């Protein structure tokens, strides 16, 4: 029976690990990419030593090392599954060390790790915290496995070591010592005194470290690298740490139940139900949508973006921007411009905000348009805006590319040499290094060669309120720049400026490109109707003319609030009325 019980517990843990793996691999892979792109772990001694030179540095180093594997979603999910299983098993070991009745309460050992899982719904929680938890729990387990005579020496040794390796989770160990001294020492007052001295010792280590490292005391108590925003306190960090101590030590006072299996089964049901009920409140689906759009733009998976927008209309600035870029890259922007929600010309190229999560996506738009220097500037801005002052592998890669396109080979080499020290980008960096100075290879490259032809030769500052003029400059310089051409005509339409659109349309017609997509034809019909003119013969598709005639009749008889107008919600006319 004991053997069966043992294998049942291990089987449950393995099943949990599989569920964790499948969830992060198949359900939330974009979170893995999000975390990976905002750090750059270098396989370099100086870089590792820099990480290790501060409290929680070892946990941070291990966390960054493991996070770099997130570039492959399956590996990233496997990393998290292993981390989660380790935390659960350590909590279980502590439960067994505390109480002989722990065997019937196996479900409770999952509560701390499920709390961590919920907490990871916040994209700013770093893997450093999970590694620090493992180190703290392992230290508590070592404390339990040694005899009482060694406890004083262990406390003196382990507290400063644990603090430097894992940071303020050392207070978790100190709290464990307080409670366990009270529970196991015959003289309660002696136990409490020893425990209290352990807490004071841990606090003294934190205070003393403020003289050694240039960080404010708040961050030393909170954790230098537990959370991406260094001046924000996230309560779930504290709750998860408390659960790691509370769950095991509470079993000391739990009586032995006769029908212990049914108690364990009931606990399992409660734990699973609580997790499923709480999980939606911790995971913001709109935020995850924005992350997924950004990831798909990074992968240049334009078809997947359009398919996602077809299922659910994008309504956030980032998602609208990504959808318009995907349509433009597929040459469909003019045909399907009003098939989706639009928020003005900002939906083409949003204004710059000092926000690391949206700046890179804006930079992608400028990169594909051919505004290479602007894309380079935004890559810099994104990296400088990362709250915990980390570097970004994605931004460094883009900086290498922009300098390569601009012919700044010495600068490009510097960034490529950095990427060569990473695991996820070293092969790409070595391949790209071969292009340096090879003008023919760069000009024949499908991406870099096209951008060299599209980019503006004269660098100048421009206002974000006059982006359409920049689109015009790009078209004037290279008439084959299809994305700039689509953006040039879409910008005034999205701003509901019909006169400016007509001027641009006349210019484009003069180029004899034959570019007359549906949205432009609808706008021309609308402009001609405003001026009591007929469109040029053969200029407008017969179906567009017929639809506009029906639209005008409904509008004349029922006004702009006529419900029948909803059938034309994907037309320029409906958009011009300000209905969307």
PDB file of C-alpha atoms in Angstrom, residues 45-339:
ATOM      1  CA  UNK A  45      32.575  35.670 -17.779  1.00  0.00           C
ATOM      2  CA  UNK A  46      32.430  39.415 -17.203  1.00  0.00           C
ATOM      3  CA  UNK A  47      28.673  39.482 -17.738  1.00  0.00           C
ATOM      4  CA  UNK A  48      28.069  36.544 -15.371  1.00  0.00           C
ATOM      5  CA  UNK A  49      30.335  38.096 -12.735  1.00  0.00           C
ATOM      6  CA  UNK A  50      28.372  41.347 -13.016  1.00  0.00           C
ATOM      7  CA  UNK A  51      25.159  39.448 -12.267  1.00  0.00           C
ATOM      8  CA  UNK A  52      26.694  37.555  -9.344  1.00  0.00           C
ATOM      9  CA  UNK A  53      28.047  40.700  -7.694  1.00  0.00           C
ATOM     10  CA  UNK A  54      24.694  41.746  -6.176  1.00  0.00           C
ATOM     11  CA  UNK A  55      22.197  40.107  -3.792  1.00  0.00           C
ATOM     12  CA  UNK A  56      19.948  37.602  -5.636  1.00  0.00           C
ATOM     13  CA  UNK A  57      22.577  37.628  -8.398  1.00  0.00           C
ATOM     14  CA  UNK A  58      22.873  33.833  -8.610  1.00  0.00           C
ATOM     15  CA  UNK A  59      19.082  33.421  -8.911  1.00  0.00           C
ATOM     16  CA  UNK A  60      19.061  36.196 -11.513  1.00  0.00           C
ATOM     17  CA  UNK A  61      21.889  34.569 -13.446  1.00  0.00           C
ATOM     18  CA  UNK A  62      20.181  31.171 -13.498  1.00  0.00           C
ATOM     19  CA  UNK A  63      16.838  32.797 -14.325  1.00  0.00           C
ATOM     20  CA  UNK A  64      18.257  34.701 -17.303  1.00  0.00           C
ATOM     21  CA  UNK A  65      20.169  31.648 -18.492  1.00  0.00           C
ATOM     22  CA  UNK A  66      16.988  29.574 -18.516  1.00  0.00           C
ATOM     23  CA  UNK A  67      14.839  32.358 -19.968  1.00  0.00           C
ATOM     24  CA  UNK A  68      16.990  32.510 -23.098  1.00  0.00           C
ATOM     25  CA  UNK A  69      15.653  29.037 -23.979  1.00  0.00           C
ATOM     26  CA  UNK A  70      12.186  30.602 -24.310  1.00  0.00           C
ATOM     27  CA  UNK A  71      13.166  31.491 -27.876  1.00  0.00           C
ATOM     28  CA  UNK A  72      12.047  27.917 -28.543  1.00  0.00           C
ATOM     29  CA  UNK A  73       8.549  27.594 -27.090  1.00  0.00           C
ATOM     30  CA  UNK A  74       8.805  23.868 -26.397  1.00  0.00           C
ATOM     31  CA  UNK A  75      12.092  24.290 -24.518  1.00  0.00           C
ATOM     32  CA  UNK A  76      10.715  27.258 -22.619  1.00  0.00           C
ATOM     33  CA  UNK A  77       7.630  25.307 -21.563  1.00  0.00           C
ATOM     34  CA  UNK A  78       9.868  22.403 -20.476  1.00  0.00           C
ATOM     35  CA  UNK A  79      11.950  24.776 -18.339  1.00  0.00           C
ATOM     36  CA  UNK A  80       8.855  26.061 -16.559  1.00  0.00           C
ATOM     37  CA  UNK A  81       7.494  22.541 -16.071  1.00  0.00           C
ATOM     38  CA  UNK A  82      10.736  21.443 -14.387  1.00  0.00           C
ATOM     39  CA  UNK A  83      10.816  24.576 -12.202  1.00  0.00           C
ATOM     40  CA  UNK A  84       7.199  24.078 -11.116  1.00  0.00           C
ATOM     41  CA  UNK A  85       7.734  20.401 -10.303  1.00  0.00           C
ATOM     42  CA  UNK A  86      10.850  21.198  -8.249  1.00  0.00           C
ATOM     43  CA  UNK A  87       8.949  23.746  -6.146  1.00  0.00           C
ATOM     44  CA  UNK A  88       6.042  21.356  -5.567  1.00  0.00           C
ATOM     45  CA  UNK A  89       8.305  18.494  -4.523  1.00  0.00           C
ATOM     46  CA  UNK A  90      10.331  20.683  -2.163  1.00  0.00           C
ATOM     47  CA  UNK A  91       7.144  21.892  -0.482  1.00  0.00           C
ATOM     48  CA  UNK A  92       6.062  18.268  -0.159  1.00  0.00           C
ATOM     49  CA  UNK A  93       9.386  17.294   1.415  1.00  0.00           C
ATOM     50  CA  UNK A  94       8.952  20.057   3.979  1.00  0.00           C
ATOM     51  CA  UNK A  95       5.414  18.865   4.707  1.00  0.00           C
ATOM     52  CA  UNK A  96       6.713  15.348   5.381  1.00  0.00           C
ATOM     53  CA  UNK A  97       9.453  16.736   7.627  1.00  0.00           C
ATOM     54  CA  UNK A  98       6.898  18.646   9.694  1.00  0.00           C
ATOM     55  CA  UNK A  99       4.110  16.098  10.133  1.00  0.00           C
ATOM     56  CA  UNK A 100       3.547  12.365   9.978  1.00  0.00           C
ATOM     57  CA  UNK A 101       0.022  13.024   8.678  1.00  0.00           C
ATOM     58  CA  UNK A 102       1.331  14.803   5.572  1.00  0.00           C
ATOM     59  CA  UNK A 103       0.724  11.727   3.433  1.00  0.00           C
ATOM     60  CA  UNK A 104      -2.992  12.447   3.250  1.00  0.00           C
ATOM     61  CA  UNK A 105      -2.577  16.094   2.336  1.00  0.00           C
ATOM     62  CA  UNK A 106      -0.533  15.783  -0.853  1.00  0.00           C
ATOM     63  CA  UNK A 107      -2.858  18.178  -2.711  1.00  0.00           C
ATOM     64  CA  UNK A 108      -1.815  21.019  -0.398  1.00  0.00           C
ATOM     65  CA  UNK A 109       1.765  20.819  -1.708  1.00  0.00           C
ATOM     66  CA  UNK A 110       0.516  22.212  -5.028  1.00  0.00           C
ATOM     67  CA  UNK A 111      -0.899  25.420  -3.542  1.00  0.00           C
ATOM     68  CA  UNK A 112       2.360  27.468  -3.501  1.00  0.00           C
ATOM     69  CA  UNK A 113       3.288  26.488  -7.070  1.00  0.00           C
ATOM     70  CA  UNK A 114      -0.246  27.210  -8.293  1.00  0.00           C
ATOM     71  CA  UNK A 115       0.037  30.620  -6.656  1.00  0.00           C
ATOM     72  CA  UNK A 116       3.282  31.121  -8.601  1.00  0.00           C
ATOM     73  CA  UNK A 117       1.500  30.030 -11.789  1.00  0.00           C
ATOM     74  CA  UNK A 118      -1.223  32.615 -11.221  1.00  0.00           C
ATOM     75  CA  UNK A 119       1.417  35.221 -10.496  1.00  0.00           C
ATOM     76  CA  UNK A 120       3.133  34.558 -13.813  1.00  0.00           C
ATOM     77  CA  UNK A 121      -0.006  35.928 -15.428  1.00  0.00           C
ATOM     78  CA  UNK A 122       1.721  39.249 -14.771  1.00  0.00           C
ATOM     79  CA  UNK A 123       4.278  39.536 -17.565  1.00  0.00           C
ATOM     80  CA  UNK A 124       6.592  41.579 -15.329  1.00  0.00           C
ATOM     81  CA  UNK A 125       7.322  38.710 -12.924  1.00  0.00           C
ATOM     82  CA  UNK A 126      10.758  37.347 -13.765  1.00  0.00           C
ATOM     83  CA  UNK A 127      11.963  33.752 -13.535  1.00  0.00           C
ATOM     84  CA  UNK A 128      14.490  35.011 -10.976  1.00  0.00           C
ATOM     85  CA  UNK A 129      11.776  34.838  -8.319  1.00  0.00           C
ATOM     86  CA  UNK A 130      10.991  31.178  -9.013  1.00  0.00           C
ATOM     87  CA  UNK A 131      14.690  30.251  -8.854  1.00  0.00           C
ATOM     88  CA  UNK A 132      15.029  32.180  -5.591  1.00  0.00           C
ATOM     89  CA  UNK A 133      12.069  30.225  -4.189  1.00  0.00           C
ATOM     90  CA  UNK A 134      13.758  26.938  -5.091  1.00  0.00           C
ATOM     91  CA  UNK A 135      16.946  28.020  -3.321  1.00  0.00           C
ATOM     92  CA  UNK A 136      15.007  29.079  -0.210  1.00  0.00           C
ATOM     93  CA  UNK A 137      12.957  25.876  -0.076  1.00  0.00           C
ATOM     94  CA  UNK A 138      16.083  23.758  -0.604  1.00  0.00           C
ATOM     95  CA  UNK A 139      17.790  25.594   2.280  1.00  0.00           C
ATOM     96  CA  UNK A 140      14.779  24.945   4.527  1.00  0.00           C
ATOM     97  CA  UNK A 141      14.913  21.272   3.585  1.00  0.00           C
ATOM     98  CA  UNK A 142      18.644  21.077   4.411  1.00  0.00           C
ATOM     99  CA  UNK A 143      17.837  22.643   7.777  1.00  0.00           C
ATOM    100  CA  UNK A 144      15.234  19.939   8.427  1.00  0.00           C
ATOM    101  CA  UNK A 145      17.538  17.104   7.383  1.00  0.00           C
ATOM    102  CA  UNK A 146      20.295  18.011   9.858  1.00  0.00           C
ATOM    103  CA  UNK A 147      20.360  17.413  13.605  1.00  0.00           C
ATOM    104  CA  UNK A 148      19.359  20.023  16.166  1.00  0.00           C
ATOM    105  CA  UNK A 149      22.948  20.429  17.317  1.00  0.00           C
ATOM    106  CA  UNK A 150      23.972  21.744  13.908  1.00  0.00           C
ATOM    107  CA  UNK A 151      21.084  24.181  13.535  1.00  0.00           C
ATOM    108  CA  UNK A 152      22.845  27.157  15.138  1.00  0.00           C
ATOM    109  CA  UNK A 153      25.903  26.729  12.917  1.00  0.00           C
ATOM    110  CA  UNK A 154      23.695  26.259   9.855  1.00  0.00           C
ATOM    111  CA  UNK A 155      21.776  29.433  10.618  1.00  0.00           C
ATOM    112  CA  UNK A 156      24.978  31.455  10.934  1.00  0.00           C
ATOM    113  CA  UNK A 157      26.288  30.053   7.633  1.00  0.00           C
ATOM    114  CA  UNK A 158      23.168  29.732   5.503  1.00  0.00           C
ATOM    115  CA  UNK A 159      21.490  33.100   6.076  1.00  0.00           C
ATOM    116  CA  UNK A 160      24.205  35.346   4.513  1.00  0.00           C
ATOM    117  CA  UNK A 161      24.924  32.789   1.763  1.00  0.00           C
ATOM    118  CA  UNK A 162      21.247  32.393   0.884  1.00  0.00           C
ATOM    119  CA  UNK A 163      20.735  36.157   0.915  1.00  0.00           C
ATOM    120  CA  UNK A 164      23.545  36.775  -1.531  1.00  0.00           C
ATOM    121  CA  UNK A 165      22.475  33.917  -3.800  1.00  0.00           C
ATOM    122  CA  UNK A 166      18.709  34.475  -3.767  1.00  0.00           C
ATOM    123  CA  UNK A 167      17.947  37.860  -2.214  1.00  0.00           C
ATOM    124  CA  UNK A 168      15.229  38.716   0.324  1.00  0.00           C
ATOM    125  CA  UNK A 169      13.682  35.214   0.227  1.00  0.00           C
ATOM    126  CA  UNK A 170      16.199  34.715   3.039  1.00  0.00           C
ATOM    127  CA  UNK A 171      13.404  36.095   5.235  1.00  0.00           C
ATOM    128  CA  UNK A 172      11.414  33.025   4.209  1.00  0.00           C
ATOM    129  CA  UNK A 173      14.104  30.826   5.704  1.00  0.00           C
ATOM    130  CA  UNK A 174      14.284  33.000   8.816  1.00  0.00           C
ATOM    131  CA  UNK A 175      10.517  32.716   9.289  1.00  0.00           C
ATOM    132  CA  UNK A 176      10.801  28.947   8.881  1.00  0.00           C
ATOM    133  CA  UNK A 177      13.460  28.835  11.625  1.00  0.00           C
ATOM    134  CA  UNK A 178      11.252  30.844  13.994  1.00  0.00           C
ATOM    135  CA  UNK A 179       8.260  28.541  13.585  1.00  0.00           C
ATOM    136  CA  UNK A 180      10.199  25.291  13.585  1.00  0.00           C
ATOM    137  CA  UNK A 181      12.185  26.299  16.663  1.00  0.00           C
ATOM    138  CA  UNK A 182       8.882  26.916  18.423  1.00  0.00           C
ATOM    139  CA  UNK A 183       7.452  23.595  17.231  1.00  0.00           C
ATOM    140  CA  UNK A 184      10.434  21.323  17.872  1.00  0.00           C
ATOM    141  CA  UNK A 185      12.438  22.774  20.777  1.00  0.00           C
ATOM    142  CA  UNK A 186      11.265  21.621  24.210  1.00  0.00           C
ATOM    143  CA  UNK A 187      11.836  25.066  25.704  1.00  0.00           C
ATOM    144  CA  UNK A 188       9.459  27.273  23.734  1.00  0.00           C
ATOM    145  CA  UNK A 189      11.037  30.505  24.917  1.00  0.00           C
ATOM    146  CA  UNK A 190      14.504  29.308  23.948  1.00  0.00           C
ATOM    147  CA  UNK A 191      13.159  28.327  20.523  1.00  0.00           C
ATOM    148  CA  UNK A 192      11.455  31.658  20.023  1.00  0.00           C
ATOM    149  CA  UNK A 193      14.593  33.524  21.073  1.00  0.00           C
ATOM    150  CA  UNK A 194      16.735  31.543  18.629  1.00  0.00           C
ATOM    151  CA  UNK A 195      14.193  32.138  15.872  1.00  0.00           C
ATOM    152  CA  UNK A 196      13.939  35.846  16.604  1.00  0.00           C
ATOM    153  CA  UNK A 197      17.716  36.158  16.459  1.00  0.00           C
ATOM    154  CA  UNK A 198      17.613  34.444  13.050  1.00  0.00           C
ATOM    155  CA  UNK A 199      15.187  37.065  11.738  1.00  0.00           C
ATOM    156  CA  UNK A 200      17.321  39.876  13.160  1.00  0.00           C
ATOM    157  CA  UNK A 201      20.398  38.295  11.593  1.00  0.00           C
ATOM    158  CA  UNK A 202      18.683  38.112   8.184  1.00  0.00           C
ATOM    159  CA  UNK A 203      17.545  41.732   8.435  1.00  0.00           C
ATOM    160  CA  UNK A 204      21.061  42.763   9.428  1.00  0.00           C
ATOM    161  CA  UNK A 205      22.469  41.047   6.333  1.00  0.00           C
ATOM    162  CA  UNK A 206      20.068  42.992   4.112  1.00  0.00           C
ATOM    163  CA  UNK A 207      20.888  46.286   5.836  1.00  0.00           C
ATOM    164  CA  UNK A 208      24.630  45.620   5.650  1.00  0.00           C
ATOM    165  CA  UNK A 209      24.425  44.905   1.922  1.00  0.00           C
ATOM    166  CA  UNK A 210      23.123  48.439   1.324  1.00  0.00           C
ATOM    167  CA  UNK A 211      26.678  49.604   2.070  1.00  0.00           C
ATOM    168  CA  UNK A 212      28.117  47.255  -0.549  1.00  0.00           C
ATOM    169  CA  UNK A 213      25.797  47.675  -3.553  1.00  0.00           C
ATOM    170  CA  UNK A 214      24.354  50.869  -5.119  1.00  0.00           C
ATOM    171  CA  UNK A 215      20.675  50.015  -4.648  1.00  0.00           C
ATOM    172  CA  UNK A 216      18.067  51.702  -2.442  1.00  0.00           C
ATOM    173  CA  UNK A 217      16.984  49.793   0.645  1.00  0.00           C
ATOM    174  CA  UNK A 218      13.492  49.293  -0.770  1.00  0.00           C
ATOM    175  CA  UNK A 219      14.824  47.225  -3.677  1.00  0.00           C
ATOM    176  CA  UNK A 220      17.056  45.156  -1.397  1.00  0.00           C
ATOM    177  CA  UNK A 221      14.043  44.181   0.725  1.00  0.00           C
ATOM    178  CA  UNK A 222      11.810  43.726  -2.290  1.00  0.00           C
ATOM    179  CA  UNK A 223      14.247  41.904  -4.552  1.00  0.00           C
ATOM    180  CA  UNK A 224      16.457  43.541  -7.147  1.00  0.00           C
ATOM    181  CA  UNK A 225      15.445  41.244  -9.982  1.00  0.00           C
ATOM    182  CA  UNK A 226      12.190  39.596  -8.925  1.00  0.00           C
ATOM    183  CA  UNK A 227       9.960  42.051 -10.784  1.00  0.00           C
ATOM    184  CA  UNK A 228      10.589  44.032 -13.962  1.00  0.00           C
ATOM    185  CA  UNK A 229       9.257  47.340 -12.593  1.00  0.00           C
ATOM    186  CA  UNK A 230      11.754  48.218  -9.903  1.00  0.00           C
ATOM    187  CA  UNK A 231       9.579  50.731  -8.031  1.00  0.00           C
ATOM    188  CA  UNK A 232       6.375  48.668  -7.935  1.00  0.00           C
ATOM    189  CA  UNK A 233       5.504  46.246  -5.150  1.00  0.00           C
ATOM    190  CA  UNK A 234       3.571  43.201  -6.322  1.00  0.00           C
ATOM    191  CA  UNK A 235       1.614  41.682  -3.425  1.00  0.00           C
ATOM    192  CA  UNK A 236       1.481  38.213  -5.002  1.00  0.00           C
ATOM    193  CA  UNK A 237       5.230  37.856  -4.426  1.00  0.00           C
ATOM    194  CA  UNK A 238       4.664  38.077  -0.688  1.00  0.00           C
ATOM    195  CA  UNK A 239       1.581  35.837  -0.789  1.00  0.00           C
ATOM    196  CA  UNK A 240       3.450  33.084  -2.641  1.00  0.00           C
ATOM    197  CA  UNK A 241       6.360  33.225  -0.205  1.00  0.00           C
ATOM    198  CA  UNK A 242       4.015  33.071   2.797  1.00  0.00           C
ATOM    199  CA  UNK A 243       2.266  30.017   1.326  1.00  0.00           C
ATOM    200  CA  UNK A 244       5.607  28.211   0.964  1.00  0.00           C
ATOM    201  CA  UNK A 245       6.011  28.400   4.754  1.00  0.00           C
ATOM    202  CA  UNK A 246       2.405  28.341   5.882  1.00  0.00           C
ATOM    203  CA  UNK A 247       1.313  25.166   4.065  1.00  0.00           C
ATOM    204  CA  UNK A 248       4.012  22.863   5.525  1.00  0.00           C
ATOM    205  CA  UNK A 249       4.129  24.248   9.097  1.00  0.00           C
ATOM    206  CA  UNK A 250       0.340  24.273   9.455  1.00  0.00           C
ATOM    207  CA  UNK A 251       0.304  20.458   9.259  1.00  0.00           C
ATOM    208  CA  UNK A 252       2.006  20.376  12.662  1.00  0.00           C
ATOM    209  CA  UNK A 253      -1.341  21.317  14.214  1.00  0.00           C
ATOM    210  CA  UNK A 254      -3.571  19.303  11.864  1.00  0.00           C
ATOM    211  CA  UNK A 255      -5.066  16.276  13.636  1.00  0.00           C
ATOM    212  CA  UNK A 256      -4.858  12.799  12.150  1.00  0.00           C
ATOM    213  CA  UNK A 257      -8.068  11.970  10.280  1.00  0.00           C
ATOM    214  CA  UNK A 258      -9.439   8.450  10.127  1.00  0.00           C
ATOM    215  CA  UNK A 259     -10.620   8.775   6.539  1.00  0.00           C
ATOM    216  CA  UNK A 260      -7.529  10.604   5.407  1.00  0.00           C
ATOM    217  CA  UNK A 261      -7.957   9.662   1.725  1.00  0.00           C
ATOM    218  CA  UNK A 262     -11.290  11.431   1.505  1.00  0.00           C
ATOM    219  CA  UNK A 263      -9.785  14.475   3.187  1.00  0.00           C
ATOM    220  CA  UNK A 264      -6.994  14.557   0.596  1.00  0.00           C
ATOM    221  CA  UNK A 265      -9.490  14.114  -2.226  1.00  0.00           C
ATOM    222  CA  UNK A 266     -11.589  16.993  -0.944  1.00  0.00           C
ATOM    223  CA  UNK A 267      -8.508  19.204  -0.639  1.00  0.00           C
ATOM    224  CA  UNK A 268      -7.543  18.390  -4.228  1.00  0.00           C
ATOM    225  CA  UNK A 269     -10.993  19.407  -5.489  1.00  0.00           C
ATOM    226  CA  UNK A 270     -10.841  22.683  -3.549  1.00  0.00           C
ATOM    227  CA  UNK A 271      -7.327  23.516  -4.788  1.00  0.00           C
ATOM    228  CA  UNK A 272      -8.146  22.807  -8.443  1.00  0.00           C
ATOM    229  CA  UNK A 273     -11.438  24.698  -8.301  1.00  0.00           C
ATOM    230  CA  UNK A 274      -9.820  27.734  -6.654  1.00  0.00           C
ATOM    231  CA  UNK A 275      -7.074  27.793  -9.299  1.00  0.00           C
ATOM    232  CA  UNK A 276      -9.534  27.567 -12.198  1.00  0.00           C
ATOM    233  CA  UNK A 277     -11.758  30.268 -10.727  1.00  0.00           C
ATOM    234  CA  UNK A 278      -8.895  32.675 -10.006  1.00  0.00           C
ATOM    235  CA  UNK A 279      -6.895  32.156 -13.199  1.00  0.00           C
ATOM    236  CA  UNK A 280      -9.010  34.350 -15.548  1.00  0.00           C
ATOM    237  CA  UNK A 281      -8.659  37.327 -13.221  1.00  0.00           C
ATOM    238  CA  UNK A 282      -4.855  37.059 -13.336  1.00  0.00           C
ATOM    239  CA  UNK A 283      -4.565  36.708 -17.131  1.00  0.00           C
ATOM    240  CA  UNK A 284      -5.558  39.781 -19.146  1.00  0.00           C
ATOM    241  CA  UNK A 285      -6.697  38.404 -22.516  1.00  0.00           C
ATOM    242  CA  UNK A 286      -6.485  41.798 -24.220  1.00  0.00           C
ATOM    243  CA  UNK A 287      -2.884  42.165 -23.122  1.00  0.00           C
ATOM    244  CA  UNK A 288      -2.108  38.662 -24.351  1.00  0.00           C
ATOM    245  CA  UNK A 289      -3.711  39.513 -27.704  1.00  0.00           C
ATOM    246  CA  UNK A 290      -1.357  42.477 -28.036  1.00  0.00           C
ATOM    247  CA  UNK A 291       1.606  40.239 -27.180  1.00  0.00           C
ATOM    248  CA  UNK A 292       0.540  37.699 -29.778  1.00  0.00           C
ATOM    249  CA  UNK A 293       0.192  40.334 -32.497  1.00  0.00           C
ATOM    250  CA  UNK A 294       3.641  41.668 -31.640  1.00  0.00           C
ATOM    251  CA  UNK A 295       5.098  38.150 -31.769  1.00  0.00           C
ATOM    252  CA  UNK A 296       3.483  37.453 -35.154  1.00  0.00           C
ATOM    253  CA  UNK A 297       4.867  40.736 -36.514  1.00  0.00           C
ATOM    254  CA  UNK A 298       8.293  39.753 -35.243  1.00  0.00           C
ATOM    255  CA  UNK A 299       7.968  36.431 -37.087  1.00  0.00           C
ATOM    256  CA  UNK A 300       6.516  38.227 -40.139  1.00  0.00           C
ATOM    257  CA  UNK A 301       3.613  35.781 -40.120  1.00  0.00           C
ATOM    258  CA  UNK A 302       1.246  38.125 -41.942  1.00  0.00           C
ATOM    259  CA  UNK A 303      -1.324  35.462 -42.824  1.00  0.00           C
ATOM    260  CA  UNK A 304      -1.681  34.477 -39.156  1.00  0.00           C
ATOM    261  CA  UNK A 305      -2.246  38.114 -38.172  1.00  0.00           C
ATOM    262  CA  UNK A 306      -5.000  38.548 -40.757  1.00  0.00           C
ATOM    263  CA  UNK A 307      -6.605  35.256 -39.734  1.00  0.00           C
ATOM    264  CA  UNK A 308      -6.563  36.318 -36.082  1.00  0.00           C
ATOM    265  CA  UNK A 309      -8.104  39.700 -36.955  1.00  0.00           C
ATOM    266  CA  UNK A 310     -10.821  37.953 -38.972  1.00  0.00           C
ATOM    267  CA  UNK A 311     -11.801  35.904 -35.915  1.00  0.00           C
ATOM    268  CA  UNK A 312     -11.844  38.840 -33.507  1.00  0.00           C
ATOM    269  CA  UNK A 313     -11.678  42.477 -34.617  1.00  0.00           C
ATOM    270  CA  UNK A 314      -8.578  44.151 -33.137  1.00  0.00           C
ATOM    271  CA  UNK A 315      -9.388  47.229 -31.057  1.00  0.00           C
ATOM    272  CA  UNK A 316      -6.139  48.150 -29.293  1.00  0.00           C
ATOM    273  CA  UNK A 317      -3.618  50.572 -30.862  1.00  0.00           C
ATOM    274  CA  UNK A 318      -0.976  47.834 -31.064  1.00  0.00           C
ATOM    275  CA  UNK A 319      -3.318  45.250 -32.567  1.00  0.00           C
ATOM    276  CA  UNK A 320      -4.779  47.699 -35.107  1.00  0.00           C
ATOM    277  CA  UNK A 321      -1.252  48.741 -36.112  1.00  0.00           C
ATOM    278  CA  UNK A 322      -0.156  45.106 -36.528  1.00  0.00           C
ATOM    279  CA  UNK A 323      -3.249  44.260 -38.597  1.00  0.00           C
ATOM    280  CA  UNK A 324      -2.742  47.200 -40.956  1.00  0.00           C
ATOM    281  CA  UNK A 325       0.932  46.302 -41.358  1.00  0.00           C
ATOM    282  CA  UNK A 326       0.033  42.698 -42.185  1.00  0.00           C
ATOM    283  CA  UNK A 327      -2.552  43.836 -44.750  1.00  0.00           C
ATOM    284  CA  UNK A 328      -0.018  46.206 -46.259  1.00  0.00           C
ATOM    285  CA  UNK A 329       2.697  43.565 -46.487  1.00  0.00           C
ATOM    286  CA  UNK A 330       0.237  41.261 -48.259  1.00  0.00           C
ATOM    287  CA  UNK A 331      -0.873  44.083 -50.589  1.00  0.00           C
ATOM    288  CA  UNK A 332      -4.430  43.989 -49.206  1.00  0.00           C
ATOM    289  CA  UNK A 333      -4.613  47.229 -47.212  1.00  0.00           C
ATOM    290  CA  UNK A 334      -6.466  49.200 -49.879  1.00  0.00           C
ATOM    291  CA  UNK A 335      -8.990  46.426 -50.420  1.00  0.00           C
ATOM    292  CA  UNK A 336      -9.688  45.611 -46.782  1.00  0.00           C
ATOM    293  CA  UNK A 337      -8.915  48.854 -44.963  1.00  0.00           C
ATOM    294  CA  UNK A 338     -12.396  49.239 -43.495  1.00  0.00           C
ATOM    295  CA  UNK A 339     -13.060  45.574 -42.820  1.00  0.00           C
TER     296      UNK A 339
END
